[in-house]
Structure formats: structure tokens, C-alpha cells
PDB file of C-alpha atoms in Angstrom:
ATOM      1  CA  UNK A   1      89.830  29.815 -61.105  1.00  0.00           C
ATOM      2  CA  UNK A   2      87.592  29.843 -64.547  1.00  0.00           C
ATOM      3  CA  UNK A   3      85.657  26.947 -62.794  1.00  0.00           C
ATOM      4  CA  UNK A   4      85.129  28.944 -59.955  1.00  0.00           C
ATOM      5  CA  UNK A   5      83.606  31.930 -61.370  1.00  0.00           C
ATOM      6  CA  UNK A   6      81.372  29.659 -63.820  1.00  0.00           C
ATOM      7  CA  UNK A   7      80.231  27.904 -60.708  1.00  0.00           C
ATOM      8  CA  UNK A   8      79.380  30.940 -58.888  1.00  0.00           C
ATOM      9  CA  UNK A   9      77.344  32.171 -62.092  1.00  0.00           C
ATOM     10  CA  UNK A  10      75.765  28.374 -62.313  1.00  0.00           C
ATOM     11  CA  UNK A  11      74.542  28.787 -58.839  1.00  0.00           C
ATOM     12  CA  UNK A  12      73.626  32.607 -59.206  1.00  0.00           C
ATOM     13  CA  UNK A  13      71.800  32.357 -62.116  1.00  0.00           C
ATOM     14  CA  UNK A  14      70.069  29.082 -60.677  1.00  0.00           C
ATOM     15  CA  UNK A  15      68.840  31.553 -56.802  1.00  0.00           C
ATOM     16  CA  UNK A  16      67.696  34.047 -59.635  1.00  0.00           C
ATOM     17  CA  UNK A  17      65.577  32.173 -61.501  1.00  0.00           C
ATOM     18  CA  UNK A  18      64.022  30.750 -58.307  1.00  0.00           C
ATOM     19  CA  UNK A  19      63.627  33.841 -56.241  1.00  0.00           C
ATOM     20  CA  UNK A  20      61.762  34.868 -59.712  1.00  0.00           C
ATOM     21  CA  UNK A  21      59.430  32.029 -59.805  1.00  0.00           C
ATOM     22  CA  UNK A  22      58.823  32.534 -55.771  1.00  0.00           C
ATOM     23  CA  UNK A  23      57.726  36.463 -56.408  1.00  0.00           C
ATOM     24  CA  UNK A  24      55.775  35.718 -59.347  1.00  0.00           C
ATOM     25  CA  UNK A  25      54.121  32.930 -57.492  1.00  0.00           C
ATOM     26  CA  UNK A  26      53.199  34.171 -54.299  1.00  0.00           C
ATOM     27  CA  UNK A  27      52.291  37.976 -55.922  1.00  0.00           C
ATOM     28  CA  UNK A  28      48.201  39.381 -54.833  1.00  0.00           C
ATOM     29  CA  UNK A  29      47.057  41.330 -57.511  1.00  0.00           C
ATOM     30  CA  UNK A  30      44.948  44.476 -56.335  1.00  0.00           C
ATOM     31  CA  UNK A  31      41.953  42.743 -57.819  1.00  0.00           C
ATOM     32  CA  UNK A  32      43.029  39.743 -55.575  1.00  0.00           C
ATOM     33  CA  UNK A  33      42.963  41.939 -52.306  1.00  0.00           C
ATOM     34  CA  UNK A  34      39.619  43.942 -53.088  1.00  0.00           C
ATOM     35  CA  UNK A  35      37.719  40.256 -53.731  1.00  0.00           C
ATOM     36  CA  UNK A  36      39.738  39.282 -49.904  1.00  0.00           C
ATOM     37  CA  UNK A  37      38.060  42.770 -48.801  1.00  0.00           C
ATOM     38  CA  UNK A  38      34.585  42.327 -50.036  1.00  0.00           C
ATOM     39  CA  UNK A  39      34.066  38.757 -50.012  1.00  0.00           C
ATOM     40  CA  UNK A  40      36.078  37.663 -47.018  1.00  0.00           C
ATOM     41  CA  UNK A  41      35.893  40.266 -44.738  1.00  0.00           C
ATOM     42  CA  UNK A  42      33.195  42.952 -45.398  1.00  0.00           C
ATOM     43  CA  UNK A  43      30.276  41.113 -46.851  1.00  0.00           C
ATOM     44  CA  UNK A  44      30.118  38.345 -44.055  1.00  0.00           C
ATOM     45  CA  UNK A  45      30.571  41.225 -41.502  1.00  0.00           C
ATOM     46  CA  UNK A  46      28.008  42.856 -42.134  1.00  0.00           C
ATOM     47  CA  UNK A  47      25.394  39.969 -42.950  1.00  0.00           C
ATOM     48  CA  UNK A  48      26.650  37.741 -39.601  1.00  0.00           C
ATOM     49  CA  UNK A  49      28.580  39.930 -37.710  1.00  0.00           C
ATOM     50  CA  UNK A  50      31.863  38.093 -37.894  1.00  0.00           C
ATOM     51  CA  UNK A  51      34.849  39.915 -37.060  1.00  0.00           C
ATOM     52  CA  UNK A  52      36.292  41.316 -40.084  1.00  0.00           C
ATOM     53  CA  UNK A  53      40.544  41.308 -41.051  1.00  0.00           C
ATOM     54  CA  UNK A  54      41.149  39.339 -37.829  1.00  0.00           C
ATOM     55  CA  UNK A  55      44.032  37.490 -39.428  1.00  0.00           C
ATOM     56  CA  UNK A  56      45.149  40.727 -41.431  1.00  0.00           C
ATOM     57  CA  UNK A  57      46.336  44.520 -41.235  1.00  0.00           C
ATOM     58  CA  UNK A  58      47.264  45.919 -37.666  1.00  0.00           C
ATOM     59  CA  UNK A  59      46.103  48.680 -35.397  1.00  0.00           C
ATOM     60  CA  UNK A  60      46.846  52.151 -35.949  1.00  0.00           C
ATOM     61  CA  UNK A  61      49.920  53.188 -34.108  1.00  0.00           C
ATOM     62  CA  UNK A  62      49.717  56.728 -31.593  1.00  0.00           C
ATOM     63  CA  UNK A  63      52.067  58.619 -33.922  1.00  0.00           C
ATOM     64  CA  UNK A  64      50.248  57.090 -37.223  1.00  0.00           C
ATOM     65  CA  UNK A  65      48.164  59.751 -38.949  1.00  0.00           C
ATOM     66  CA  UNK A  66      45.049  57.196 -39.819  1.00  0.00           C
ATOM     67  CA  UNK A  67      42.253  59.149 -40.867  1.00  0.00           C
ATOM     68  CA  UNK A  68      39.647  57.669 -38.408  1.00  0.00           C
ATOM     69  CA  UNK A  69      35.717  58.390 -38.479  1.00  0.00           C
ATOM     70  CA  UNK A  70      34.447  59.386 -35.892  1.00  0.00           C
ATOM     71  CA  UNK A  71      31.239  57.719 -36.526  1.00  0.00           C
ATOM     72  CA  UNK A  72      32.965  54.350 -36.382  1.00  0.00           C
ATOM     73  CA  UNK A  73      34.000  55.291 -32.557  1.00  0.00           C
ATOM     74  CA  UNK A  74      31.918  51.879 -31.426  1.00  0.00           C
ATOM     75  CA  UNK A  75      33.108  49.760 -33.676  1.00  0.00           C
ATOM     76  CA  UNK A  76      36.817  48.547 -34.702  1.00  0.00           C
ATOM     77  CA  UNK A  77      39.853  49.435 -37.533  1.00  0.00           C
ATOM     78  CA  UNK A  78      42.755  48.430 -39.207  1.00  0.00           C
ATOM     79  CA  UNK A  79      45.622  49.418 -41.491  1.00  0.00           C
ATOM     80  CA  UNK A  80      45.788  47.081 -44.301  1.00  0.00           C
ATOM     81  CA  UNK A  81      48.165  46.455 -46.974  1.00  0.00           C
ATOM     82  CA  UNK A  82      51.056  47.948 -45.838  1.00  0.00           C
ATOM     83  CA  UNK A  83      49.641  51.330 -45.069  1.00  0.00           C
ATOM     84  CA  UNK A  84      47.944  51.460 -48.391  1.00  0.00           C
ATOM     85  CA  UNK A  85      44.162  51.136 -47.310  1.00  0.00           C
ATOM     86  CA  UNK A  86      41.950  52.053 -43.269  1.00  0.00           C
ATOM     87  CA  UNK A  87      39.371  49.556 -43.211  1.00  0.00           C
ATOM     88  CA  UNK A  88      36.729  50.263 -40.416  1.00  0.00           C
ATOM     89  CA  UNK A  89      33.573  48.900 -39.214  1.00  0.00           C
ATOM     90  CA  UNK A  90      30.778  49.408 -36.567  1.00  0.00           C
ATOM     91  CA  UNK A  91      27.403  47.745 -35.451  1.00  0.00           C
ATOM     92  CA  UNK A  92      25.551  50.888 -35.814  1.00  0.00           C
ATOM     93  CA  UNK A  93      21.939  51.334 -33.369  1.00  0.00           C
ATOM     94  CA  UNK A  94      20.231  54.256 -34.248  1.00  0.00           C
ATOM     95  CA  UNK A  95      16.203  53.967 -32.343  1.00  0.00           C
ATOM     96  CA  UNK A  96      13.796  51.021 -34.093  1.00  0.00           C
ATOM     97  CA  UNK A  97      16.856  50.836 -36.873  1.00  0.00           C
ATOM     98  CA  UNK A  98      20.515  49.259 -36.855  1.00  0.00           C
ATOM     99  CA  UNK A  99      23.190  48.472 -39.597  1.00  0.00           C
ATOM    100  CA  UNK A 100      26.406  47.039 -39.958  1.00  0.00           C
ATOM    101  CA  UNK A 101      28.949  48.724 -41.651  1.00  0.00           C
ATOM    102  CA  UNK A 102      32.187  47.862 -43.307  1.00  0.00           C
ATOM    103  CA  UNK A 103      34.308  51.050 -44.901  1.00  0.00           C
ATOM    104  CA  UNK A 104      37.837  50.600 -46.598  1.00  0.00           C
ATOM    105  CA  UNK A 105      39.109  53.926 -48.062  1.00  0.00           C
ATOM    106  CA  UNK A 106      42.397  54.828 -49.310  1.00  0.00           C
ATOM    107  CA  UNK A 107      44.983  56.200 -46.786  1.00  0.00           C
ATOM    108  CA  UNK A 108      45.913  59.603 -47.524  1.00  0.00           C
ATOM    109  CA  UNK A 109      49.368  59.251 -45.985  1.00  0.00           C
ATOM    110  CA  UNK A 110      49.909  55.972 -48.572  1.00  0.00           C
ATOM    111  CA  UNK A 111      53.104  56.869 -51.217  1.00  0.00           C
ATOM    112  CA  UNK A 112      51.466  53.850 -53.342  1.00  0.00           C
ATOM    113  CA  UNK A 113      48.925  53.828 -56.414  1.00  0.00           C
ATOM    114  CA  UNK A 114      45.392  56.070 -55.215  1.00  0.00           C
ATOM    115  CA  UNK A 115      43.303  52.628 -54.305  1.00  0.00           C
ATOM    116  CA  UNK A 116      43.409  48.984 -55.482  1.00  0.00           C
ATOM    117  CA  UNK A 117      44.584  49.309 -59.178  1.00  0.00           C
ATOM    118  CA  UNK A 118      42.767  47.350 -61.490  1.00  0.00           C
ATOM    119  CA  UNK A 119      43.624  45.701 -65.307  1.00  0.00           C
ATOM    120  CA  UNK A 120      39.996  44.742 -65.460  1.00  0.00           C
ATOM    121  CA  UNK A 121      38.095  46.609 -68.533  1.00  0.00           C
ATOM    122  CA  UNK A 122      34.399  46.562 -66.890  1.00  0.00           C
ATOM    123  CA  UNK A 123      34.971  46.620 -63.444  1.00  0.00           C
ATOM    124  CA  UNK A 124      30.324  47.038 -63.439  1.00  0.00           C
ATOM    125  CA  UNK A 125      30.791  43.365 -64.897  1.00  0.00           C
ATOM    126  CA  UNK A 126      33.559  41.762 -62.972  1.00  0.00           C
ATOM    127  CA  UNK A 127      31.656  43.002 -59.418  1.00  0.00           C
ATOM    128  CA  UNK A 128      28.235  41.595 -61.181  1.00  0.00           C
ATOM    129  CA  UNK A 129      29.856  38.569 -62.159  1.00  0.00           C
ATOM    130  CA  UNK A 130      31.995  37.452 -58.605  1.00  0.00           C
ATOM    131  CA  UNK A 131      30.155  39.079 -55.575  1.00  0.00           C
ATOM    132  CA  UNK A 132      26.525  40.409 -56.911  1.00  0.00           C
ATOM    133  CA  UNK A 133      24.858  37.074 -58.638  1.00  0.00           C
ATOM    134  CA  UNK A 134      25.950  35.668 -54.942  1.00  0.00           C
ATOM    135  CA  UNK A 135      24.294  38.041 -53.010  1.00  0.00           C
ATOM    136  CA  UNK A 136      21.366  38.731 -55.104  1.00  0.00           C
ATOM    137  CA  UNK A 137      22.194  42.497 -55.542  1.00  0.00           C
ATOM    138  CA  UNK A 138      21.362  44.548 -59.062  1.00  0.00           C
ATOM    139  CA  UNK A 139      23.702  47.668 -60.424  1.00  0.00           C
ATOM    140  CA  UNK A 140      22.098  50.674 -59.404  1.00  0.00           C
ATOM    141  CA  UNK A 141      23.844  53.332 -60.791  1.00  0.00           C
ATOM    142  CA  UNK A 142      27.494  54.750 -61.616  1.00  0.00           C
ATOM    143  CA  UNK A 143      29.745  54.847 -64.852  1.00  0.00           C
ATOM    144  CA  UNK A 144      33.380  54.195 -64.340  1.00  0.00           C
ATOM    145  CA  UNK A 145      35.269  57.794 -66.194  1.00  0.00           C
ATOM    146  CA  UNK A 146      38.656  59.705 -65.428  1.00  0.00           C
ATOM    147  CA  UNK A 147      36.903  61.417 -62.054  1.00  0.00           C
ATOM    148  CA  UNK A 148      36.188  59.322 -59.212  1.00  0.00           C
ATOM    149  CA  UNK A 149      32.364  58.252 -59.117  1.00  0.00           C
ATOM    150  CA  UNK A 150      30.025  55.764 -56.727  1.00  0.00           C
ATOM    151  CA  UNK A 151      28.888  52.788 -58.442  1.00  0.00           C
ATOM    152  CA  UNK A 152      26.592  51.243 -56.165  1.00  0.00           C
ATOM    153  CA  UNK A 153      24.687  47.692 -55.904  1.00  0.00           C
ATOM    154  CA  UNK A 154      21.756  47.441 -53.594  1.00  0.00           C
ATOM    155  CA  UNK A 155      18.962  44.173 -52.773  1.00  0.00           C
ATOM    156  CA  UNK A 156      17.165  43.348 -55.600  1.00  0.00           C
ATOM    157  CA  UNK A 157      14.338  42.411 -52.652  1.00  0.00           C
ATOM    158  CA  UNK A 158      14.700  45.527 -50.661  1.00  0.00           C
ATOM    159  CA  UNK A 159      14.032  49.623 -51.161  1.00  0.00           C
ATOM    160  CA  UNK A 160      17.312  51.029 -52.494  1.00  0.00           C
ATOM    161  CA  UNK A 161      18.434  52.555 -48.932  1.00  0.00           C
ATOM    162  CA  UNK A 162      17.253  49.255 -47.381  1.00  0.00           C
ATOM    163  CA  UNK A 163      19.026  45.577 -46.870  1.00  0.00           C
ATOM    164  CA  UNK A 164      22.439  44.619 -48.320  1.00  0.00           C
ATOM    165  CA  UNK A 165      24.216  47.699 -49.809  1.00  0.00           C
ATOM    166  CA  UNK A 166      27.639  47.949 -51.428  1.00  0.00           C
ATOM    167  CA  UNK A 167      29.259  51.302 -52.986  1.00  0.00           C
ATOM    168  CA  UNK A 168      32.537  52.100 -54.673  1.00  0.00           C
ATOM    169  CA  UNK A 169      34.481  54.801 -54.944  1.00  0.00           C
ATOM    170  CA  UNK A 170      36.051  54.385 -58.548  1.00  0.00           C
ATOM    171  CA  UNK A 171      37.713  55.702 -61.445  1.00  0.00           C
ATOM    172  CA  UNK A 172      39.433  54.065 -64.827  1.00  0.00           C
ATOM    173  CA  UNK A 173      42.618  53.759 -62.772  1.00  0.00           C
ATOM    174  CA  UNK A 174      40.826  51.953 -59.656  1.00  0.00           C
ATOM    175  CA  UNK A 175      39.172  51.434 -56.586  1.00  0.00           C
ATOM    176  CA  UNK A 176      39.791  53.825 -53.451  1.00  0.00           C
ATOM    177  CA  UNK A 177      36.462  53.439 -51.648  1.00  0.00           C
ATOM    178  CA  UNK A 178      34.436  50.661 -49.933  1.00  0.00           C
ATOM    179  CA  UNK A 179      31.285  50.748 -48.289  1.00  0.00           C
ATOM    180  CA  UNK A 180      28.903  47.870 -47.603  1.00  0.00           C
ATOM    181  CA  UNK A 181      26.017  47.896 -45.401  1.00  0.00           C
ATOM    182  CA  UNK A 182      23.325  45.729 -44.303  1.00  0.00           C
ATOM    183  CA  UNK A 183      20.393  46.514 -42.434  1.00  0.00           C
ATOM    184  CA  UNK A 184      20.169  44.200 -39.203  1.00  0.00           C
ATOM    185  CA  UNK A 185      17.483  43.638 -36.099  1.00  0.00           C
ATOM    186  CA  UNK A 186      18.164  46.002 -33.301  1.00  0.00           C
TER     187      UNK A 186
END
């Protein structure tokens, strides 16, 4: 009977410490998930026009309260990360001008964390360092406090409302806004 009970503990213990390594390997940090949004999905949207989070998120549902824009009515959406995030995007013609956009804001009916949480001190750095030097963009403007704020990176070769564009909606805790834009030919 003793051997028993020490063999079920052996082979508990031993599907713990596994199922622990599994999680621990296979976990996406939140700083993980907004370099998949920006880099993977947004930026080459919006410079090629590549369909972005085709192999991620899902429709809205009828009954799912997703806070929609109407001025993304064109284009397409998705809920991401389990309900946490709407990402939407549109191939916007307006006359002699036209832009791509790619917006991923918070979803108000999330229970999680208020945007993609972040352990990273200087979040101005860390966006400088792994998507601006890439895309030749400069820091405009923005200081990261307790009260959400924009920090926004724009061409260093274009007018500030022209060519590549990418805003965040951000506070010490996180992100909860995305908005990159790119200026294409009509």
C-alpha cells in the first residue's frame, strides 16, 4: 500500500514539474504580442497591403459587444487575445490622397489588465530600439506618466502627418492603443 501511494506521488510530482516547464515554456509575454502586433501584422499592412492577423484572433460574434469604428466600415477586424484587444484596419481613399490603417485598442468589455502590460522601464527606448531604427522613424513626442498619453513616431523623410506613422496610447502600466499609418498611391 506505502508503495502505492509513493508511486502515485513519484508520478504526480514528475506531471507537475512537466506541466510547469510546458507553461513556462510556451508563455507570450504582453511585450511578445505587441512586437507580433506591430511588426507582424500592422507595419507590413500598411506598407504592402498584406492581410493583417490572418492566422490569429476571430471575427466578432452578433451578440459580441466589439466596439467597431465606423470609419473602418471598408476595411476588416478581429478580436485578438482572447477578447483582450479589437484590431481593425482599412485601405482608406479620400480624393488625390489614400492611407492604410492598422488600429488595435483595448476592448472595453475585456475583465483582463487595461492593454498589453509591460515590465519594460523605457518603453520610448525599447520601440526605438526593435521597430523604429528598422523603419527609419524618429520619436516625435510623448512622455510615458500615470495618465494615458500618445507617444508617437513619424518618417524621419516625410512631414510629420505624412508617410509611415505609428502612435501609442500608453501609460506606466502599458499599452492600450495602436495606430499605424502609411500614406499610399491612390
Amino acid at each position: 500500500m506505502v508503495a502505492k501511494v509513493y508511486g502515485l506521488l513519484t508520478g504526480a510530482g514528475i506531471a507537475a514539474v512537466v506541466i510547469f516547464g510546458f507553461n513556462a515554456w510556451r508563455h507570450v509575454s504582453d511585450e511578445d504580442r505587441l512586437m507580433s502586433v506591430l511588426s507582424d501584422h500592422c507595419l507590413p499592412y500598411v506598407k504592402t497591403g498584406a492581410t493583417p492577423f490572418e492566422e490569429m484572433g476571430r471575427s466578432a460574434g452578433v451578440y459580441e459587444r466589439a466596439f467597431l469604428s465606423d470609419q473602418f466600415s471598408d476595411g476588416g477586424h478581429k478580436i485578438l487575445f482572447d477578447g483582450r484587444f479589437v484590431a481593425q484596419w482599412v485601405n482608406n481613399v479620400d480624393g488625390d490622397s489614400a492611407v492604410r490603417v492598422c488600429k488595435v485598442d483595448y476592448s472595453l468589455n475585456s475583465a483582463g489588465s487595461v492593454g498589453f502590460d509591460f515590465d519594460t522601464l523605457d518603453l520610448v527606448a525599447w520601440i526605438d530600439e526593435t521597430i523604429a531604427d528598422d523603419n527609419d522613424l524618429v520619436f516625435l513626442e510623448g512622455e510615458i506618466g500615470p495618465m494615458p498619453t500618445a507617444l508617437a513616431w513619424h518618417s524621419s523623410d516625410a512631414a510629420r502627418f505624412e508617410g509611415l506613422r505609428i502612435a501609442l496610447t500608453a501609460q506606466d502600466t502599458g499599452v492600450s492603443g495602436i495606430l499605424v499609418v502609411d500614406d499610399v498611391d491612390p
